[in-house]
Coordinates of C-alpha atoms in Angstrom, one line a residue:
Chain A
D927 CA -12.6 -4.3 -39.1
A928 CA -10.6 -7.3 -37.9
G929 CA -8.2 -5.2 -35.9
I930 CA -5.5 -7.8 -35.0
T931 CA -5.5 -11.3 -36.3
Q932 CA -3.2 -14.2 -35.5
S933 CA -2.7 -17.4 -37.5
P934 CA -2.7 -20.3 -37.1
R935 CA -5.0 -20.4 -34.0
Y936 CA -3.8 -23.9 -33.2
K937 CA -0.6 -25.7 -34.2
I938 CA 0.9 -29.1 -33.4
T939 CA 4.5 -29.6 -34.4
E940 CA 7.4 -31.8 -33.6
T941 CA 10.7 -31.0 -31.9
G942 CA 13.2 -29.5 -34.2
R943 CA 10.8 -28.2 -36.8
Q944 CA 10.5 -24.6 -37.8
V945 CA 7.2 -22.8 -37.0
T946 CA 6.0 -19.4 -37.9
L947 CA 3.2 -17.6 -36.2
M948 CA 1.6 -14.8 -38.1
C949 CA 0.3 -11.5 -36.7
H950 CA -1.5 -8.9 -38.8
Q951 CA -3.1 -5.6 -37.7
T952 CA -5.3 -3.2 -39.6
W953 CA -5.0 -0.3 -37.1
S954 CA -1.6 1.0 -38.2
H955 CA -0.4 1.0 -34.6
S956 CA 3.3 1.6 -34.5
Y957 CA 4.1 -0.8 -31.7
M958 CA 3.7 -4.6 -31.9
F959 CA 4.6 -7.2 -29.3
W960 CA 4.8 -11.0 -28.9
Y961 CA 4.0 -12.5 -25.5
R962 CA 3.8 -16.1 -24.4
Q963 CA 1.5 -17.3 -21.7
D964 CA 2.2 -20.2 -19.4
L965 CA 0.5 -21.4 -16.2
G966 CA 2.3 -19.9 -13.3
H967 CA 4.3 -17.4 -15.3
G968 CA 1.6 -15.0 -16.6
L969 CA 2.4 -13.1 -19.8
R970 CA 6.1 -12.8 -20.7
L971 CA 7.4 -10.6 -23.5
I972 CA 9.4 -12.3 -26.2
Y973 CA 10.1 -9.5 -28.7
Y974 CA 8.7 -6.1 -29.6
S975 CA 8.9 -3.6 -32.4
A976 CA 8.5 0.1 -32.4
A977 CA 8.2 0.4 -36.2
A978 CA 9.0 -1.4 -39.4
D979 CA 12.5 -2.7 -39.4
I980 CA 13.0 -2.0 -35.7
T981 CA 12.8 -4.9 -33.3
D982 CA 14.1 -5.5 -29.8
K983 CA 14.4 -8.4 -27.4
G984 CA 12.0 -8.8 -24.5
E985 CA 12.3 -10.9 -21.4
V986 CA 12.4 -14.4 -23.0
P987 CA 13.8 -14.1 -26.6
D988 CA 16.0 -17.2 -26.8
G989 CA 14.9 -19.6 -29.6
Y990 CA 12.7 -17.0 -31.3
V991 CA 13.2 -14.8 -34.3
V992 CA 11.0 -11.9 -35.5
S993 CA 10.9 -9.5 -38.4
R994 CA 8.9 -6.5 -39.4
S995 CA 9.2 -5.6 -43.0
K996 CA 5.8 -4.0 -43.1
T997 CA 4.0 -2.0 -40.3
E998 CA 1.0 -4.3 -40.3
N999 CA 2.8 -7.7 -40.0
F1000 CA 4.9 -9.0 -37.2
P1001 CA 5.7 -12.8 -37.6
L1002 CA 7.3 -14.8 -34.9
T1003 CA 9.5 -17.8 -35.9
L1004 CA 10.6 -20.7 -33.8
E1005 CA 13.6 -21.9 -35.8
S1006 CA 13.9 -25.3 -34.1
A1007 CA 11.0 -25.9 -31.9
T1008 CA 11.5 -27.4 -28.4
R1009 CA 8.9 -28.8 -26.0
S1010 CA 9.6 -25.9 -23.6
Q1011 CA 8.1 -23.7 -26.3
T1012 CA 4.7 -25.3 -26.0
S1013 CA 2.6 -22.3 -25.0
V1014 CA -0.1 -19.9 -26.0
Y1015 CA 1.3 -17.0 -27.9
F1016 CA -0.3 -13.6 -28.0
C1017 CA 0.4 -10.8 -30.4
A1018 CA -0.4 -7.3 -29.3
T1019 CA -0.4 -3.8 -30.7
S1020 CA -0.1 -0.3 -29.0
R1021 CA -0.4 3.3 -30.0
N1022 CA 2.2 4.1 -27.4
T1023 CA -0.4 5.1 -24.9
G1024 CA 0.6 2.1 -22.9
E1025 CA -2.6 0.1 -23.6
L1026 CA -2.1 -3.2 -25.3
F1027 CA -4.6 -4.7 -27.8
F1028 CA -4.3 -8.4 -27.9
G1029 CA -5.0 -10.9 -30.7
E1030 CA -6.9 -14.1 -30.0
G1031 CA -3.8 -16.1 -29.4
S1032 CA -2.1 -19.0 -31.1
R1033 CA -1.9 -22.3 -29.1
L1034 CA 1.3 -24.2 -30.0
T1035 CA 2.0 -27.7 -29.0
V1036 CA 5.5 -29.1 -29.6
L1037 CA 5.7 -32.9 -29.3
Chain B
G1365 CA 14.1 -4.4 -15.6
E1366 CA 10.7 -4.0 -14.1
N1367 CA 9.4 -6.8 -11.8
V1368 CA 5.7 -7.0 -10.9
E1369 CA 4.5 -9.2 -8.0
Q1370 CA 0.8 -10.0 -7.7
H1371 CA -1.2 -11.5 -4.8
P1372 CA -3.1 -13.6 -4.2
S1373 CA -2.8 -16.2 -7.0
T1374 CA -6.4 -17.4 -6.3
L1375 CA -9.2 -15.5 -4.7
S1376 CA -12.6 -17.0 -3.9
V1377 CA -15.4 -14.7 -2.8
Q1378 CA -19.2 -14.9 -2.3
E1379 CA -21.3 -13.3 -4.9
G1380 CA -22.1 -9.8 -3.8
D1381 CA -18.9 -9.4 -1.7
S1382 CA -15.9 -7.3 -2.6
A1383 CA -12.6 -8.6 -4.1
V1384 CA -9.2 -6.9 -3.8
I1385 CA -6.1 -7.9 -5.8
K1386 CA -2.7 -6.3 -4.9
C1387 CA 0.4 -5.7 -7.0
T1388 CA 3.8 -4.3 -6.3
Y1389 CA 6.4 -3.0 -8.8
S1390 CA 10.1 -2.4 -8.6
D1391 CA 10.9 0.4 -11.1
S1392 CA 10.1 3.8 -9.7
A1393 CA 10.1 5.2 -13.2
S1394 CA 7.0 3.2 -14.2
N1395 CA 4.1 5.5 -14.9
Y1396 CA 1.3 3.4 -16.3
F1397 CA -0.5 0.6 -14.4
P1398 CA -3.3 -1.3 -16.3
W1399 CA -5.4 -4.2 -15.2
Y1400 CA -6.4 -6.9 -17.7
K1401 CA -9.2 -9.5 -17.4
Q1402 CA -8.9 -12.8 -19.2
E1403 CA -11.8 -15.2 -19.4
L1404 CA -11.2 -18.8 -20.1
G1405 CA -9.9 -19.4 -23.6
K1406 CA -10.1 -15.7 -24.5
R1407 CA -7.6 -12.9 -25.0
P1408 CA -6.7 -10.5 -22.1
Q1409 CA -8.7 -7.3 -22.3
L1410 CA -8.1 -4.0 -20.5
I1411 CA -10.6 -3.2 -17.8
I1412 CA -9.1 -0.2 -16.1
D1413 CA -5.8 1.7 -15.9
I1414 CA -4.2 4.4 -13.9
R1415 CA -1.3 6.7 -14.5
S1416 CA 1.2 7.9 -11.9
N1417 CA -0.2 11.4 -11.6
V1418 CA -3.5 9.9 -10.2
G1419 CA -4.1 8.2 -6.9
E1420 CA -7.4 6.5 -7.6
K1421 CA -9.7 5.8 -10.5
K1422 CA -13.2 4.3 -10.6
D1423 CA -15.4 2.8 -13.3
Q1424 CA -18.7 1.6 -12.0
R1425 CA -18.0 -1.5 -9.8
I1426 CA -14.2 -1.5 -10.3
A1427 CA -11.6 0.9 -8.9
V1428 CA -7.8 1.0 -8.9
T1429 CA -5.6 2.7 -6.3
L1430 CA -2.0 3.6 -6.6
N1431 CA 0.6 4.3 -3.9
K1432 CA 3.7 5.5 -5.7
T1433 CA 5.7 5.9 -2.5
A1434 CA 5.2 2.3 -1.6
K1435 CA 5.2 1.2 -5.2
H1436 CA 2.0 -0.8 -5.0
F1437 CA -1.4 -0.6 -6.7
S1438 CA -4.6 -2.5 -6.1
L1439 CA -7.8 -3.5 -8.0
H1440 CA -11.1 -3.4 -6.1
I1441 CA -14.2 -5.0 -7.4
T1442 CA -17.4 -4.3 -5.4
E1443 CA -20.7 -6.2 -5.6
T1444 CA -19.1 -9.1 -7.4
Q1445 CA -21.2 -11.0 -10.0
P1446 CA -20.7 -14.4 -11.6
E1447 CA -19.4 -12.7 -14.8
D1448 CA -16.5 -11.4 -12.8
S1449 CA -15.0 -14.9 -12.6
A1450 CA -11.8 -14.7 -14.6
V1451 CA -8.0 -14.3 -14.3
Y1452 CA -6.9 -10.8 -13.6
F1453 CA -3.5 -9.5 -14.5
C1454 CA -1.8 -6.3 -13.3
A1455 CA 1.0 -4.7 -15.3
A1456 CA 3.4 -1.9 -15.2
S1457 CA 5.0 0.1 -18.0
G1458 CA 8.6 0.1 -17.1
L1459 CA 11.2 2.6 -18.3
G1460 CA 9.9 2.8 -21.9
G1461 CA 6.5 4.1 -20.8
G1462 CA 4.9 1.3 -22.6
A1463 CA 6.9 1.5 -25.8
D1464 CA 8.9 -1.5 -24.8
G1465 CA 5.9 -3.4 -23.6
L1466 CA 4.2 -4.0 -20.3
T1467 CA 5.6 -6.2 -17.5
F1468 CA 2.8 -8.4 -16.1
G1469 CA 2.1 -10.0 -12.8
K1470 CA 1.5 -13.7 -12.8
G1471 CA -2.3 -13.4 -12.5
T1472 CA -5.1 -13.9 -9.9
H1473 CA -7.8 -16.4 -10.6
L1474 CA -10.9 -14.8 -9.2
I1475 CA -13.7 -17.3 -8.4
I1476 CA -17.2 -16.0 -7.5
Q1477 CA -19.1 -18.4 -5.4
P1478 CA -22.9 -18.4 -5.9

């Protein structure tokens, strides 16, 4: 049981390019989240979703787009990548008990 | 929205000693306070959590205390061991009770000196 998987694990791209980070879960948890982790900032919420076709902005949503057509998938798209979006991105799920289950992370470098 | 402050940012203790990490939160409606441990290059993982109807919770060498009046909570690790070296994050649930995600502190890098 893979639980929650993220892909790609590592990505290097150039400024202005579109990048999509994938997140897939096998638990059927209702809630899914995208966080970014940067030194000195901890974990900051980008977007979250309570169910299929329901998404909401978090603390730092600018420059990102999400969709959730199926319960198990929650892709994060950077429509035009900028250097400030270089970060480690974590997808997480929750059963609405509050506890988050994190994926292994996707390290993105924007040159 | 919720704001979580965490101190210290770095904590170095001798192996066998105790470590204490403190957090404050701003939203009095928050009712869930977890602690996550993140080893280098790994994902954050829950180590202990507490809900607002409880003042203290223990699990072997780790414990969490909550003071709702003062809006602060703390992580206590006793008899520290080398494997306790990691970054620890506190978090609070905010208005949504967790449904709209957790707000995290900026983390404490715990270093266990041999």
